[in-house]
PDB file of C-alpha atoms in Angstrom:
ATOM      1  CA  THR A 167       0.000   0.000   0.000  1.00 86.00           C
ATOM      2  CA  VAL A 168       3.056   2.284  -0.009  1.00 85.00           C
ATOM      3  CA  SER A 169       2.930   4.900  -2.740  1.00 84.00           C
ATOM      4  CA  VAL A 170       5.300   7.588  -3.996  1.00 84.00           C
ATOM      5  CA  THR A 171       4.474  10.909  -5.590  1.00 83.00           C
ATOM      6  CA  GLY A 172       6.835  13.360  -7.218  1.00 80.00           C
ATOM      7  CA  GLY A 173      10.551  13.018  -7.829  1.00 77.00           C
ATOM      8  CA  CYS A 174      12.386  11.904 -10.947  1.00 81.00           C
ATOM      9  CA  SER A 175      12.400   8.126 -11.479  1.00 79.00           C
ATOM     10  CA  PRO A 176      11.982   7.361  -7.776  1.00 83.00           C
ATOM     11  CA  VAL A 177      13.270   4.052  -6.435  1.00 84.00           C
ATOM     12  CA  THR A 178      11.771   2.459  -3.324  1.00 85.00           C
ATOM     13  CA  THR A 179      13.648   0.088  -1.020  1.00 86.00           C
ATOM     14  CA  THR A 180      12.683  -1.579   2.271  1.00 88.00           C
ATOM     15  CA  VAL A 181      14.530  -2.306   5.463  1.00 88.00           C
ATOM     16  CA  PRO A 182      14.751  -5.192   6.052  1.00 89.00           C
ATOM     17  CA  GLU A 183      15.331  -5.964   2.393  1.00 90.00           C
ATOM     18  CA  ASN A 184      12.832  -8.836   2.152  1.00 92.00           C
ATOM     19  CA  PRO A 185      10.445  -8.330   5.088  1.00 94.00           C
ATOM     20  CA  THR A 186       8.382 -11.295   6.237  1.00 95.00           C
ATOM     21  CA  ALA A 187       4.997 -11.346   7.909  1.00 95.00           C
ATOM     22  CA  PRO A 188       4.869 -11.853  11.677  1.00 94.00           C
ATOM     23  CA  ASP A 189       3.908 -15.208  13.155  1.00 91.00           C
ATOM     24  CA  ALA A 190       0.182 -15.969  12.906  1.00 87.00           C
ATOM     25  CA  CYS A 191       0.204 -16.748  16.637  1.00 87.00           C
ATOM     26  CA  GLY A 192       1.295 -13.215  17.474  1.00 90.00           C
ATOM     27  CA  GLY A 193       4.112 -10.850  16.713  1.00 94.00           C
ATOM     28  CA  ALA A 194       5.053  -7.731  14.811  1.00 96.00           C
ATOM     29  CA  THR A 195       7.179  -6.777  11.809  1.00 96.00           C
ATOM     30  CA  THR A 196       8.382  -3.216  11.429  1.00 96.00           C
ATOM     31  CA  VAL A 197       9.338  -2.078   7.914  1.00 96.00           C
ATOM     32  CA  THR A 198      11.078   1.103   6.836  1.00 95.00           C
ATOM     33  CA  TRP A 199      10.559   2.324   3.273  1.00 93.00           C
ATOM     34  CA  ASN A 200      13.217   4.505   1.679  1.00 92.00           C
ATOM     35  CA  VAL A 201      12.653   6.376  -1.566  1.00 92.00           C
ATOM     36  CA  SER A 202      15.348   8.122  -3.562  1.00 90.00           C
ATOM     37  CA  ASN A 203      15.481   9.643  -7.037  1.00 85.00           C
ATOM     38  CA  ASN A 204      17.957  10.822  -9.648  1.00 81.00           C
ATOM     39  CA  CYS A 205      17.933  14.331  -8.265  1.00 82.00           C
ATOM     40  CA  GLY A 206      19.351  13.319  -4.902  1.00 78.00           C
ATOM     41  CA  GLU A 207      16.085  13.731  -3.038  1.00 83.00           C
ATOM     42  CA  GLY A 208      14.540  11.098  -0.776  1.00 87.00           C
ATOM     43  CA  ASP A 209      12.064  10.337   1.945  1.00 90.00           C
ATOM     44  CA  THR A 210      11.548   7.678   4.620  1.00 94.00           C
ATOM     45  CA  CYS A 211       8.534   6.234   6.416  1.00 94.00           C
ATOM     46  CA  THR A 212       8.148   3.428   8.914  1.00 96.00           C
ATOM     47  CA  ALA A 213       5.153   1.295   9.873  1.00 96.00           C
ATOM     48  CA  THR A 214       4.502  -1.843  11.896  1.00 97.00           C
ATOM     49  CA  PHE A 215       2.286  -4.810  10.967  1.00 97.00           C
ATOM     50  CA  THR A 216       1.073  -6.507  14.181  1.00 97.00           C
ATOM     51  CA  VAL A 217      -0.739  -9.751  14.902  1.00 94.00           C
ATOM     52  CA  ASN A 218      -2.135  -9.811  18.417  1.00 92.00           C
ATOM     53  CA  PRO A 219      -0.966 -12.780  20.511  1.00 89.00           C
ATOM     54  CA  SER A 220      -3.359 -15.699  20.450  1.00 84.00           C
ATOM     55  CA  THR A 221      -5.448 -16.239  23.549  1.00 85.00           C
ATOM     56  CA  PRO A 222      -4.495 -19.488  25.292  1.00 86.00           C
ATOM     57  CA  ALA A 223      -7.078 -22.187  24.717  1.00 87.00           C
ATOM     58  CA  ASP A 224      -9.414 -22.795  27.627  1.00 90.00           C
ATOM     59  CA  LEU A 225     -10.773 -26.341  27.413  1.00 92.00           C
ATOM     60  CA  VAL A 226     -13.978 -26.940  29.362  1.00 94.00           C
ATOM     61  CA  ILE A 227     -15.011 -30.564  29.899  1.00 96.00           C
ATOM     62  CA  PRO A 228     -17.968 -32.120  31.695  1.00 96.00           C
ATOM     63  CA  ALA A 229     -17.718 -33.239  35.304  1.00 97.00           C
ATOM     64  CA  ASN A 230     -17.452 -36.932  36.086  1.00 98.00           C
ATOM     65  CA  TYR A 231     -20.886 -38.525  35.641  1.00 97.00           C
ATOM     66  CA  THR A 232     -22.496 -41.318  37.619  1.00 97.00           C
ATOM     67  CA  GLY A 233     -25.869 -42.589  36.438  1.00 95.00           C
ATOM     68  CA  THR A 234     -28.322 -44.798  38.252  1.00 93.00           C
ATOM     69  CA  THR A 235     -28.786 -48.543  38.189  1.00 92.00           C
ATOM     70  CA  CYS A 236     -31.364 -50.126  35.911  1.00 91.00           C
ATOM     71  CA  MET A 237     -31.379 -47.348  33.301  1.00 93.00           C
ATOM     72  CA  SER A 238     -32.342 -48.540  29.828  1.00 94.00           C
ATOM     73  CA  GLN A 239     -29.498 -48.747  27.313  1.00 95.00           C
ATOM     74  CA  THR A 240     -31.220 -46.005  25.303  1.00 96.00           C
ATOM     75  CA  ALA A 241     -31.215 -43.734  28.369  1.00 97.00           C
ATOM     76  CA  VAL A 242     -27.533 -44.523  29.010  1.00 97.00           C
ATOM     77  CA  ASN A 243     -26.637 -43.812  25.368  1.00 97.00           C
ATOM     78  CA  ASN A 244     -28.560 -40.520  25.361  1.00 97.00           C
ATOM     79  CA  ALA A 245     -26.990 -39.384  28.635  1.00 97.00           C
ATOM     80  CA  PHE A 246     -23.529 -40.304  27.330  1.00 97.00           C
ATOM     81  CA  SER A 247     -24.046 -38.418  24.070  1.00 96.00           C
ATOM     82  CA  GLY A 248     -25.214 -35.312  25.919  1.00 97.00           C
ATOM     83  CA  TRP A 249     -22.302 -35.610  28.344  1.00 97.00           C
ATOM     84  CA  LEU A 250     -19.793 -35.754  25.464  1.00 96.00           C
ATOM     85  CA  ASP A 251     -21.318 -32.644  23.898  1.00 95.00           C
ATOM     86  CA  GLU A 252     -20.638 -30.604  27.046  1.00 95.00           C
ATOM     87  CA  ALA A 253     -16.940 -30.247  26.144  1.00 94.00           C
ATOM     88  CA  TYR A 254     -15.985 -27.034  24.361  1.00 93.00           C
ATOM     89  CA  ILE A 255     -13.204 -24.484  23.911  1.00 90.00           C
ATOM     90  CA  ALA A 256     -14.168 -21.422  25.969  1.00 88.00           C
ATOM     91  CA  SER A 257     -11.474 -19.202  24.471  1.00 85.00           C
ATOM     92  CA  GLY A 258      -8.483 -19.371  22.203  1.00 81.00           C
ATOM     93  CA  CYS A 259      -7.923 -21.261  18.996  1.00 79.00           C
ATOM     94  CA  GLY A 260      -7.685 -24.924  18.188  1.00 84.00           C
ATOM     95  CA  GLU A 261      -9.561 -28.069  17.380  1.00 89.00           C
ATOM     96  CA  ILE A 262     -11.058 -30.414  19.944  1.00 90.00           C
ATOM     97  CA  SER A 263     -10.931 -34.188  19.641  1.00 91.00           C
ATOM     98  CA  THR A 264     -11.594 -37.168  21.907  1.00 90.00           C
ATOM     99  CA  ILE A 265      -9.610 -40.250  22.835  1.00 89.00           C
ATOM    100  CA  PRO A 266     -10.870 -42.792  21.964  1.00 88.00           C
ATOM    101  CA  ALA A 267     -11.953 -41.169  18.693  1.00 88.00           C
ATOM    102  CA  ASN A 268     -15.551 -42.460  18.876  1.00 91.00           C
ATOM    103  CA  PRO A 269     -16.196 -43.272  22.531  1.00 95.00           C
ATOM    104  CA  GLN A 270     -19.040 -45.668  23.280  1.00 95.00           C
ATOM    105  CA  ALA A 271     -21.330 -45.576  26.292  1.00 96.00           C
ATOM    106  CA  PRO A 272     -20.907 -48.276  28.952  1.00 96.00           C
ATOM    107  CA  SER A 273     -23.384 -51.100  29.355  1.00 94.00           C
ATOM    108  CA  ARG A 274     -26.629 -50.415  31.178  1.00 93.00           C
ATOM    109  CA  CYS A 275     -25.607 -53.248  33.507  1.00 91.00           C
ATOM    110  CA  GLY A 276     -22.606 -51.269  34.747  1.00 94.00           C
ATOM    111  CA  GLY A 277     -19.241 -49.950  33.659  1.00 95.00           C
ATOM    112  CA  THR A 278     -17.031 -46.906  33.349  1.00 97.00           C
ATOM    113  CA  VAL A 279     -15.717 -45.115  30.271  1.00 97.00           C
ATOM    114  CA  THR A 280     -12.870 -42.616  30.556  1.00 96.00           C
ATOM    115  CA  VAL A 281     -12.748 -39.994  27.811  1.00 97.00           C
ATOM    116  CA  GLU A 282      -9.852 -37.643  27.110  1.00 96.00           C
ATOM    117  CA  TRP A 283     -10.523 -34.380  25.297  1.00 95.00           C
ATOM    118  CA  THR A 284      -7.560 -32.854  23.474  1.00 94.00           C
ATOM    119  CA  VAL A 285      -7.186 -29.381  21.995  1.00 93.00           C
ATOM    120  CA  THR A 286      -4.545 -29.033  19.304  1.00 90.00           C
ATOM    121  CA  SER A 287      -3.443 -25.613  18.105  1.00 86.00           C
ATOM    122  CA  GLU A 288      -0.590 -24.254  16.031  1.00 84.00           C
ATOM    123  CA  CYS A 289      -0.014 -21.612  18.658  1.00 86.00           C
ATOM    124  CA  GLU A 290       0.437 -23.667  21.837  1.00 84.00           C
ATOM    125  CA  THR A 291       1.147 -27.120  23.163  1.00 87.00           C
ATOM    126  CA  GLU A 292      -1.604 -29.722  23.266  1.00 90.00           C
ATOM    127  CA  ILE A 293      -4.080 -29.519  26.138  1.00 92.00           C
ATOM    128  CA  THR A 294      -5.583 -32.795  27.378  1.00 94.00           C
ATOM    129  CA  GLU A 295      -8.129 -33.336  30.143  1.00 95.00           C
ATOM    130  CA  SER A 296     -10.197 -36.366  31.047  1.00 96.00           C
ATOM    131  CA  ALA A 297     -13.415 -37.319  32.826  1.00 97.00           C
ATOM    132  CA  THR A 298     -15.302 -40.534  33.521  1.00 97.00           C
ATOM    133  CA  PHE A 299     -18.845 -41.628  32.731  1.00 97.00           C
ATOM    134  CA  THR A 300     -20.036 -44.376  35.072  1.00 98.00           C
ATOM    135  CA  ILE A 301     -23.108 -46.563  35.266  1.00 97.00           C
ATOM    136  CA  PRO A 302     -23.175 -48.435  38.602  1.00 95.00           C
ATOM    137  CA  ASP A 303     -23.272 -52.221  38.485  1.00 93.00           C
ATOM    138  CA  ALA A 304     -26.747 -53.676  38.545  1.00 89.00           C
ATOM    139  CA  PRO A 305     -27.663 -55.134  41.944  1.00 89.00           C
ATOM    140  CA  LEU A 306     -26.890 -58.845  42.195  1.00 89.00           C
ATOM    141  CA  VAL A 307     -29.845 -61.125  41.867  1.00 90.00           C
ATOM    142  CA  GLU A 308     -30.423 -63.266  44.949  1.00 92.00           C
ATOM    143  CA  MET A 309     -33.098 -65.935  44.819  1.00 92.00           C
ATOM    144  CA  SER A 310     -34.947 -67.594  47.664  1.00 93.00           C
ATOM    145  CA  CYS A 311     -36.535 -70.938  46.785  1.00 92.00           C
ATOM    146  CA  PRO A 312     -39.217 -72.732  48.812  1.00 92.00           C
ATOM    147  CA  MET A 313     -38.139 -75.698  50.905  1.00 94.00           C
ATOM    148  CA  ASP A 314     -38.899 -79.231  49.801  1.00 93.00           C
ATOM    149  CA  ILE A 315     -42.325 -80.256  50.999  1.00 93.00           C
ATOM    150  CA  THR A 316     -44.068 -83.605  51.345  1.00 93.00           C
ATOM    151  CA  GLU A 317     -47.842 -83.753  51.553  1.00 92.00           C
ATOM    152  CA  ALA A 318     -49.914 -86.480  53.117  1.00 92.00           C
ATOM    153  CA  THR A 319     -51.857 -88.873  50.936  1.00 91.00           C
ATOM    154  CA  GLY A 320     -55.605 -88.898  50.864  1.00 91.00           C
ATOM    155  CA  GLN A 321     -56.091 -85.263  49.863  1.00 92.00           C
ATOM    156  CA  THR A 322     -58.175 -84.228  46.871  1.00 94.00           C
ATOM    157  CA  GLN A 323     -56.459 -83.017  43.706  1.00 94.00           C
ATOM    158  CA  ASP A 324     -57.937 -79.548  44.311  1.00 95.00           C
ATOM    159  CA  GLN A 325     -56.265 -79.445  47.729  1.00 94.00           C
ATOM    160  CA  ILE A 326     -52.923 -80.565  46.266  1.00 94.00           C
ATOM    161  CA  ASP A 327     -53.240 -78.037  43.397  1.00 94.00           C
ATOM    162  CA  ALA A 328     -53.924 -75.211  45.894  1.00 95.00           C
ATOM    163  CA  LYS A 329     -50.973 -76.157  48.118  1.00 94.00           C
ATOM    164  CA  PHE A 330     -48.758 -76.554  45.048  1.00 95.00           C
ATOM    165  CA  ALA A 331     -49.706 -73.042  43.863  1.00 93.00           C
ATOM    166  CA  GLU A 332     -48.863 -71.623  47.315  1.00 94.00           C
ATOM    167  CA  TRP A 333     -45.561 -73.504  47.307  1.00 94.00           C
ATOM    168  CA  LEU A 334     -44.692 -72.090  43.855  1.00 92.00           C
ATOM    169  CA  ALA A 335     -45.501 -68.565  45.060  1.00 91.00           C
ATOM    170  CA  ASP A 336     -42.979 -68.905  47.919  1.00 92.00           C
ATOM    171  CA  ALA A 337     -40.095 -68.447  45.451  1.00 92.00           C
ATOM    172  CA  SER A 338     -38.790 -64.870  45.472  1.00 90.00           C
ATOM    173  CA  PHE A 339     -35.756 -62.815  44.526  1.00 90.00           C
ATOM    174  CA  THR A 340     -34.126 -59.434  45.112  1.00 89.00           C
ATOM    175  CA  GLY A 341     -31.827 -57.335  42.950  1.00 87.00           C
ATOM    176  CA  GLY A 342     -31.337 -57.301  39.223  1.00 84.00           C
ATOM    177  CA  CYS A 343     -32.835 -54.889  36.746  1.00 85.00           C
ATOM    178  CA  ASN A 344     -36.314 -55.616  35.469  1.00 83.00           C
ATOM    179  CA  ALA A 345     -35.782 -59.239  36.481  1.00 85.00           C
ATOM    180  CA  VAL A 346     -38.581 -61.752  36.004  1.00 88.00           C
ATOM    181  CA  ILE A 347     -38.889 -65.006  37.889  1.00 88.00           C
ATOM    182  CA  SER A 348     -39.855 -68.168  35.999  1.00 90.00           C
ATOM    183  CA  ASN A 349     -39.854 -71.899  36.601  1.00 90.00           C
ATOM    184  CA  ASN A 350     -40.236 -75.181  34.739  1.00 91.00           C
ATOM    185  CA  ASN A 351     -43.607 -75.995  36.354  1.00 89.00           C
ATOM    186  CA  THR A 352     -45.619 -78.661  34.508  1.00 90.00           C
ATOM    187  CA  GLY A 353     -48.333 -78.894  37.132  1.00 89.00           C
ATOM    188  CA  ALA A 354     -48.860 -80.341  40.582  1.00 91.00           C
ATOM    189  CA  PRO A 355     -48.215 -84.026  41.190  1.00 92.00           C
TER     190      PRO A 355
END
């Protein structure tokens, strides 16, 4: 953008001779222009081209997450996806990536996934932070079966059927997620 008016066959030179732009991450280059002509006249001007220093990247990641037991896998997957999306660069330049590249949610039955978020930038060293996403282990299933029973002879089949139904109903369990009790019942003896 330097221009010259007047003079006889003016010649322009710069100091430094071949100036280079400052670093894109911040810096300044000062250039002096000298003009001279055949009549012994000349002029000088100086200007500085500045690139403001880059703002250091500020990586914001989600807090460690702990879900609840017995969530559906769809609910776990949705929570995990939303949790991943909470990471962002609050200031500065760079690109954000995760390790592993495509993290998968843990099983609904329990597990932990650790995710590392990394910001890479030409202007600073890599920044890496990590957090965990946890689904607690499903409660252990514990079953209580009825005791063996022997009935006296001479009862009607209706009586035996009723006692057999009561005996079957004595089986119970605790724990698990959406657990269902079943048996191989083929009928009372």
